[in-house]
PDB file of C-alpha atoms in Angstrom:
ATOM      1  CA  MET A   1       9.473  22.251   3.864  1.00 36.00           C
ATOM      2  CA  THR A   2      12.725  21.368   2.770  1.00 37.00           C
ATOM      3  CA  ALA A   3      13.293  19.213   0.007  1.00 38.00           C
ATOM      4  CA  TYR A   4      15.165  16.213   1.496  1.00 34.00           C
ATOM      5  CA  GLU A   5      18.451  15.003   0.882  1.00 38.00           C
ATOM      6  CA  PRO A   6      19.113  11.700   0.958  1.00 37.00           C
ATOM      7  CA  ARG A   7      21.513  10.741   4.590  1.00 33.00           C
ATOM      8  CA  PRO A   8      24.766   8.754   4.331  1.00 34.00           C
ATOM      9  CA  THR A   9      23.239   6.101   7.508  1.00 34.00           C
ATOM     10  CA  THR A  10      20.385   4.926   6.375  1.00 32.00           C
ATOM     11  CA  GLY A  11      21.117   1.391   6.333  1.00 36.00           C
ATOM     12  CA  TYR A  12      19.974  -1.255   8.856  1.00 32.00           C
ATOM     13  CA  GLU A  13      22.698  -1.546  11.141  1.00 32.00           C
ATOM     14  CA  PRO A  14      22.621  -3.791  14.380  1.00 32.00           C
ATOM     15  CA  ARG A  15      23.768  -1.906  17.841  1.00 31.00           C
ATOM     16  CA  PRO A  16      26.354  -3.777  19.203  1.00 32.00           C
ATOM     17  CA  THR A  17      26.315  -1.781  22.072  1.00 31.00           C
ATOM     18  CA  THR A  18      22.732  -2.589  22.798  1.00 33.00           C
ATOM     19  CA  GLY A  19      22.703  -6.304  22.209  1.00 34.00           C
ATOM     20  CA  TYR A  20      20.028  -6.194  19.565  1.00 37.00           C
ATOM     21  CA  GLU A  21      20.658  -8.394  16.584  1.00 45.00           C
ATOM     22  CA  PRO A  22      18.554  -9.402  13.804  1.00 48.00           C
ATOM     23  CA  ARG A  23      16.674 -13.006  14.062  1.00 48.00           C
ATOM     24  CA  ALA A  24      14.733 -15.222  12.803  1.00 50.00           C
ATOM     25  CA  LEU A  25      12.273 -16.669  14.987  1.00 70.00           C
ATOM     26  CA  THR A  26       9.380 -16.039  12.126  1.00 87.00           C
ATOM     27  CA  ALA A  27      10.041 -16.844   8.553  1.00 92.00           C
ATOM     28  CA  TYR A  28      10.639 -13.533   7.343  1.00 95.00           C
ATOM     29  CA  GLU A  29      12.499 -10.624   8.845  1.00 94.00           C
ATOM     30  CA  PRO A  30      10.140  -8.483  10.467  1.00 96.00           C
ATOM     31  CA  ARG A  31      12.801  -5.104  10.602  1.00 96.00           C
ATOM     32  CA  PRO A  32      12.535  -2.149  12.905  1.00 96.00           C
ATOM     33  CA  ILE A  33      13.052   1.641  11.667  1.00 97.00           C
ATOM     34  CA  ALA A  34      17.291   1.397  11.627  1.00 96.00           C
ATOM     35  CA  PRO A  35      18.703   2.610  14.005  1.00 97.00           C
ATOM     36  CA  ALA A  36      21.379   5.270  12.823  1.00 96.00           C
ATOM     37  CA  ALA A  37      17.390   6.678  11.416  1.00 97.00           C
ATOM     38  CA  LEU A  38      16.206   6.360  14.904  1.00 98.00           C
ATOM     39  CA  ALA A  39      19.023   8.834  15.590  1.00 97.00           C
ATOM     40  CA  GLU A  40      18.227  11.028  13.122  1.00 98.00           C
ATOM     41  CA  LEU A  41      14.485  11.476  13.166  1.00 98.00           C
ATOM     42  CA  ARG A  42      14.800  11.849  17.430  1.00 98.00           C
ATOM     43  CA  ALA A  43      16.191  15.348  16.375  1.00 98.00           C
ATOM     44  CA  THR A  44      14.128  16.058  13.238  1.00 98.00           C
ATOM     45  CA  ASP A  45      11.415  13.625  11.321  1.00 98.00           C
ATOM     46  CA  ASP A  46      11.183  13.210   7.507  1.00 97.00           C
ATOM     47  CA  ALA A  47       9.155  16.133   6.994  1.00 97.00           C
ATOM     48  CA  ASP A  48      11.861  18.436   8.771  1.00 97.00           C
ATOM     49  CA  ARG A  49      10.088  18.956  12.435  1.00 98.00           C
ATOM     50  CA  PRO A  50      11.603  18.773  15.989  1.00 98.00           C
ATOM     51  CA  CYS A  51      11.208  15.743  17.461  1.00 97.00           C
ATOM     52  CA  ALA A  52       7.969  16.401  20.118  1.00 97.00           C
ATOM     53  CA  PRO A  53       8.453  13.412  23.027  1.00 98.00           C
ATOM     54  CA  TYR A  54       6.163  13.053  25.678  1.00 97.00           C
ATOM     55  CA  THR A  55       5.513  10.722  28.466  1.00 97.00           C
ATOM     56  CA  GLU A  56       3.121   7.670  27.601  1.00 97.00           C
ATOM     57  CA  THR A  57      -0.044   8.131  29.570  1.00 95.00           C
ATOM     58  CA  GLY A  58      -1.947   5.007  28.053  1.00 90.00           C
ATOM     59  CA  ALA A  59      -0.420   1.721  26.662  1.00 85.00           C
ATOM     60  CA  GLY A  60      -0.431   0.084  23.173  1.00 90.00           C
ATOM     61  CA  ALA A  61       1.371   2.681  20.789  1.00 95.00           C
ATOM     62  CA  PRO A  62       3.165   0.344  18.013  1.00 96.00           C
ATOM     63  CA  LEU A  63       6.421   1.108  18.337  1.00 98.00           C
ATOM     64  CA  ARG A  64       8.835   0.929  15.385  1.00 98.00           C
ATOM     65  CA  CYS A  65      12.165   0.953  16.953  1.00 98.00           C
ATOM     66  CA  CYS A  66      11.609  -2.145  18.920  1.00 96.00           C
ATOM     67  CA  LEU A  67       8.497  -3.354  17.184  1.00 97.00           C
ATOM     68  CA  ARG A  68       6.242  -3.849  20.235  1.00 96.00           C
ATOM     69  CA  GLY A  69       3.259  -2.080  21.980  1.00 96.00           C
ATOM     70  CA  SER A  70       4.773   1.185  24.212  1.00 97.00           C
ATOM     71  CA  GLU A  71       3.950   0.570  28.058  1.00 96.00           C
ATOM     72  CA  PRO A  72       2.694   3.416  30.252  1.00 97.00           C
ATOM     73  CA  GLY A  73       5.475   5.956  31.824  1.00 97.00           C
ATOM     74  CA  GLU A  74       7.512   5.434  28.472  1.00 97.00           C
ATOM     75  CA  ARG A  75       9.013   8.572  26.945  1.00 98.00           C
ATOM     76  CA  ILE A  76       8.024   8.220  23.285  1.00 98.00           C
ATOM     77  CA  ALA A  77       7.612  10.490  20.296  1.00 98.00           C
ATOM     78  CA  LEU A  78       5.204  10.341  17.134  1.00 98.00           C
ATOM     79  CA  VAL A  79       6.883  11.270  13.854  1.00 98.00           C
ATOM     80  CA  SER A  80       7.005  10.945  10.052  1.00 98.00           C
ATOM     81  CA  TYR A  81       8.648   8.743   8.814  1.00 98.00           C
ATOM     82  CA  ALA A  82       9.556   7.880   4.949  1.00 97.00           C
ATOM     83  CA  PRO A  83      10.683   4.224   4.961  1.00 97.00           C
ATOM     84  CA  LEU A  84      10.489   3.969   1.020  1.00 96.00           C
ATOM     85  CA  ARG A  85      12.342   7.132   0.785  1.00 96.00           C
ATOM     86  CA  ARG A  86      14.924   6.034   2.923  1.00 96.00           C
ATOM     87  CA  TRP A  87      15.179   2.593   1.342  1.00 96.00           C
ATOM     88  CA  ALA A  88      16.282   4.098  -1.343  1.00 96.00           C
ATOM     89  CA  ALA A  89      18.919   6.163  -0.738  1.00 94.00           C
ATOM     90  CA  GLY A  90      20.637   2.998   0.456  1.00 94.00           C
ATOM     91  CA  THR A  91      20.003   1.272  -2.572  1.00 95.00           C
ATOM     92  CA  GLY A  92      20.006   3.421  -5.236  1.00 95.00           C
ATOM     93  CA  ALA A  93      16.622   3.455  -6.200  1.00 97.00           C
ATOM     94  CA  ALA A  94      14.125   5.849  -7.663  1.00 95.00           C
ATOM     95  CA  PRO A  95      10.539   5.571  -6.207  1.00 95.00           C
ATOM     96  CA  GLY A  96       9.479   8.906  -7.728  1.00 94.00           C
ATOM     97  CA  ALA A  97       5.781   9.647  -6.729  1.00 94.00           C
ATOM     98  CA  TYR A  98       5.353   6.346  -4.755  1.00 94.00           C
ATOM     99  CA  ASP A  99       7.943   8.352  -1.885  1.00 94.00           C
ATOM    100  CA  GLU A 100       5.368   8.646   0.899  1.00 92.00           C
ATOM    101  CA  GLN A 101       5.625   9.584   4.554  1.00 94.00           C
ATOM    102  CA  GLY A 102       3.298   9.224   7.349  1.00 94.00           C
ATOM    103  CA  PRO A 103       3.209   9.140  11.470  1.00 96.00           C
ATOM    104  CA  VAL A 104       4.965   6.149  13.369  1.00 97.00           C
ATOM    105  CA  PHE A 105       5.663   6.075  16.843  1.00 98.00           C
ATOM    106  CA  ILE A 106       9.556   5.755  18.558  1.00 98.00           C
ATOM    107  CA  HIS A 107      11.168   5.456  21.812  1.00 98.00           C
ATOM    108  CA  ALA A 108      12.020   9.241  22.578  1.00 98.00           C
ATOM    109  CA  GLU A 109      15.344   7.781  23.486  1.00 97.00           C
ATOM    110  CA  GLU A 110      17.946   5.110  22.054  1.00 97.00           C
ATOM    111  CA  CYS A 111      16.196   1.518  22.978  1.00 96.00           C
ATOM    112  CA  ALA A 112      17.446  -2.334  22.861  1.00 94.00           C
ATOM    113  CA  GLY A 113      15.674  -3.358  19.869  1.00 95.00           C
ATOM    114  CA  PRO A 114      13.616  -5.803  19.580  1.00 94.00           C
ATOM    115  CA  ALA A 115      13.429  -8.751  22.070  1.00 90.00           C
ATOM    116  CA  PRO A 116      15.824 -11.177  20.443  1.00 85.00           C
ATOM    117  CA  ALA A 117      13.216 -14.429  21.661  1.00 80.00           C
ATOM    118  CA  ARG A 118       9.766 -12.357  21.000  1.00 80.00           C
ATOM    119  CA  PRO A 119       7.962 -14.980  18.387  1.00 85.00           C
ATOM    120  CA  GLY A 120       5.693 -14.387  15.252  1.00 91.00           C
ATOM    121  CA  TYR A 121       5.061 -10.777  13.691  1.00 96.00           C
ATOM    122  CA  PRO A 122       5.013  -7.675  15.747  1.00 96.00           C
ATOM    123  CA  PHE A 123       1.620  -5.655  16.307  1.00 95.00           C
ATOM    124  CA  SER A 124      -0.368  -9.103  14.800  1.00 94.00           C
ATOM    125  CA  ARG A 125      -3.551  -9.153  16.696  1.00 93.00           C
ATOM    126  CA  PRO A 126      -5.918 -11.119  15.287  1.00 96.00           C
ATOM    127  CA  GLY A 127      -8.544  -9.923  13.205  1.00 97.00           C
ATOM    128  CA  ALA A 128      -6.490  -6.455  12.765  1.00 96.00           C
ATOM    129  CA  LEU A 129      -6.989  -5.335   8.981  1.00 97.00           C
ATOM    130  CA  ARG A 130      -3.194  -4.923   7.018  1.00 97.00           C
ATOM    131  CA  ALA A 131      -1.952  -3.570   4.010  1.00 97.00           C
ATOM    132  CA  VAL A 132       0.625  -6.106   2.402  1.00 98.00           C
ATOM    133  CA  ARG A 133       2.061  -3.434  -0.282  1.00 97.00           C
ATOM    134  CA  ARG A 134       4.717  -4.720  -2.660  1.00 98.00           C
ATOM    135  CA  TYR A 135       8.141  -2.618  -4.146  1.00 98.00           C
ATOM    136  CA  ASP A 136      10.263  -3.839  -6.686  1.00 98.00           C
ATOM    137  CA  ALA A 137      13.783  -3.001  -6.840  1.00 97.00           C
ATOM    138  CA  ARG A 138      13.312   0.632  -8.371  1.00 97.00           C
ATOM    139  CA  GLY A 139      11.309   1.863  -5.655  1.00 97.00           C
ATOM    140  CA  HIS A 140       7.690   1.222  -7.380  1.00 97.00           C
ATOM    141  CA  ILE A 141       5.040  -0.425  -6.451  1.00 97.00           C
ATOM    142  CA  ALA A 142       4.483  -3.450  -7.483  1.00 97.00           C
ATOM    143  CA  GLY A 143       1.115  -4.986  -6.712  1.00 96.00           C
ATOM    144  CA  GLY A 144      -0.020  -5.826  -3.107  1.00 95.00           C
ATOM    145  CA  ARG A 145      -2.870  -7.294  -0.612  1.00 96.00           C
ATOM    146  CA  LEU A 146      -5.277  -7.133   1.952  1.00 98.00           C
ATOM    147  CA  LEU A 147      -4.532  -9.334   5.011  1.00 98.00           C
ATOM    148  CA  GLU A 148      -7.130  -9.229   7.725  1.00 98.00           C
ATOM    149  CA  ILE A 149      -4.671 -11.367  10.465  1.00 97.00           C
ATOM    150  CA  PRO A 150      -6.049 -14.828  11.087  1.00 97.00           C
ATOM    151  CA  ALA A 151      -5.953 -16.032  14.515  1.00 97.00           C
ATOM    152  CA  GLU A 152      -2.653 -18.481  13.696  1.00 96.00           C
ATOM    153  CA  ALA A 153      -1.001 -14.901  12.901  1.00 96.00           C
ATOM    154  CA  GLU A 154       2.720 -16.338  11.841  1.00 96.00           C
ATOM    155  CA  LYS A 155       0.879 -18.604   9.332  1.00 96.00           C
ATOM    156  CA  GLY A 156      -1.015 -15.542   7.735  1.00 97.00           C
ATOM    157  CA  PHE A 157       1.765 -13.744   7.555  1.00 97.00           C
ATOM    158  CA  ASP A 158       3.913 -16.110   6.232  1.00 97.00           C
ATOM    159  CA  ALA A 159       1.492 -16.900   3.304  1.00 97.00           C
ATOM    160  CA  ALA A 160       1.288 -13.166   2.588  1.00 98.00           C
ATOM    161  CA  PHE A 161       5.369 -13.032   2.377  1.00 98.00           C
ATOM    162  CA  ASP A 162       5.455 -16.452  -0.006  1.00 97.00           C
ATOM    163  CA  GLU A 163       3.075 -15.276  -2.546  1.00 97.00           C
ATOM    164  CA  ALA A 164       4.845 -11.909  -2.596  1.00 98.00           C
ATOM    165  CA  PHE A 165       8.339 -12.886  -2.789  1.00 98.00           C
ATOM    166  CA  ALA A 166       6.644 -15.867  -5.546  1.00 98.00           C
ATOM    167  CA  ASP A 167       7.143 -12.690  -8.036  1.00 98.00           C
ATOM    168  CA  PRO A 168      11.036 -12.678  -8.936  1.00 98.00           C
ATOM    169  CA  GLU A 169      10.869  -8.578  -9.316  1.00 97.00           C
ATOM    170  CA  VAL A 170       9.423  -7.895  -5.449  1.00 98.00           C
ATOM    171  CA  ALA A 171      12.070  -6.625  -3.409  1.00 98.00           C
ATOM    172  CA  LEU A 172      10.713  -5.681  -0.176  1.00 97.00           C
ATOM    173  CA  VAL A 173       7.675  -5.066   1.595  1.00 98.00           C
ATOM    174  CA  HIS A 174       5.697  -2.969   4.015  1.00 98.00           C
ATOM    175  CA  VAL A 175       3.206  -3.792   6.447  1.00 97.00           C
ATOM    176  CA  ARG A 176       0.944  -0.940   6.983  1.00 96.00           C
ATOM    177  CA  ALA A 177      -2.417  -0.653   9.114  1.00 94.00           C
ATOM    178  CA  VAL A 178      -5.312  -0.239   7.374  1.00 94.00           C
ATOM    179  CA  GLU A 179      -7.174   2.116   9.792  1.00 90.00           C
ATOM    180  CA  TYR A 180      -4.562   5.095  10.000  1.00 88.00           C
ATOM    181  CA  GLY A 181      -2.270   3.983   6.833  1.00 87.00           C
ATOM    182  CA  CYS A 182       0.645   4.282   8.959  1.00 92.00           C
ATOM    183  CA  PHE A 183       3.686   1.748   8.355  1.00 96.00           C
ATOM    184  CA  HIS A 184       3.949  -1.033  10.897  1.00 97.00           C
ATOM    185  CA  PHE A 185       7.542  -2.860   9.473  1.00 97.00           C
ATOM    186  CA  GLU A 186       9.035  -3.942   6.790  1.00 97.00           C
ATOM    187  CA  VAL A 187      10.404  -7.539   5.588  1.00 97.00           C
ATOM    188  CA  ARG A 188      12.881  -7.874   2.184  1.00 96.00           C
ATOM    189  CA  ARG A 189      13.447 -10.466   0.257  1.00 95.00           C
ATOM    190  CA  PRO A 190      15.605 -13.499   1.818  1.00 91.00           C
TER     191      PRO A 190
END
């Protein structure tokens, strides 16, 4: 494996050609993987492996490019992604040992991103467990909590994010699946 070299285009940039624009239908904005990062991951992932697309035969793989579940027949890929590393490369943070990478599903080709009118937070099935991990401006873990998604999922996430951002040191939050530990989405300080 080669050493990771920060790539110059790691920030969040809406894709005007696809009509995707960030939206605020929830109190906090769940952020998909940035389009520039997706373009890189579709060639080589953050573990320096080539992307290996396949045709989805089932349904429901959590796609981090558009923040929805996959559908049968879609071309998707499972890639290794380092969300904190990419955020740090764009901010100048130095997460050190807190940097990590893990598996995420994405569309194999460019997609339109999250639906502009999608209500609620993505992948928010009541009863599911999520780790809500907080990071400071250095990219160091600044705490976190376990969230069992309640029946009113949006209220549960809002309360967890309110709690996280009540600490002025918290710069961003990652939401991760407890079962697999994989990254679901990011929320930045408003």
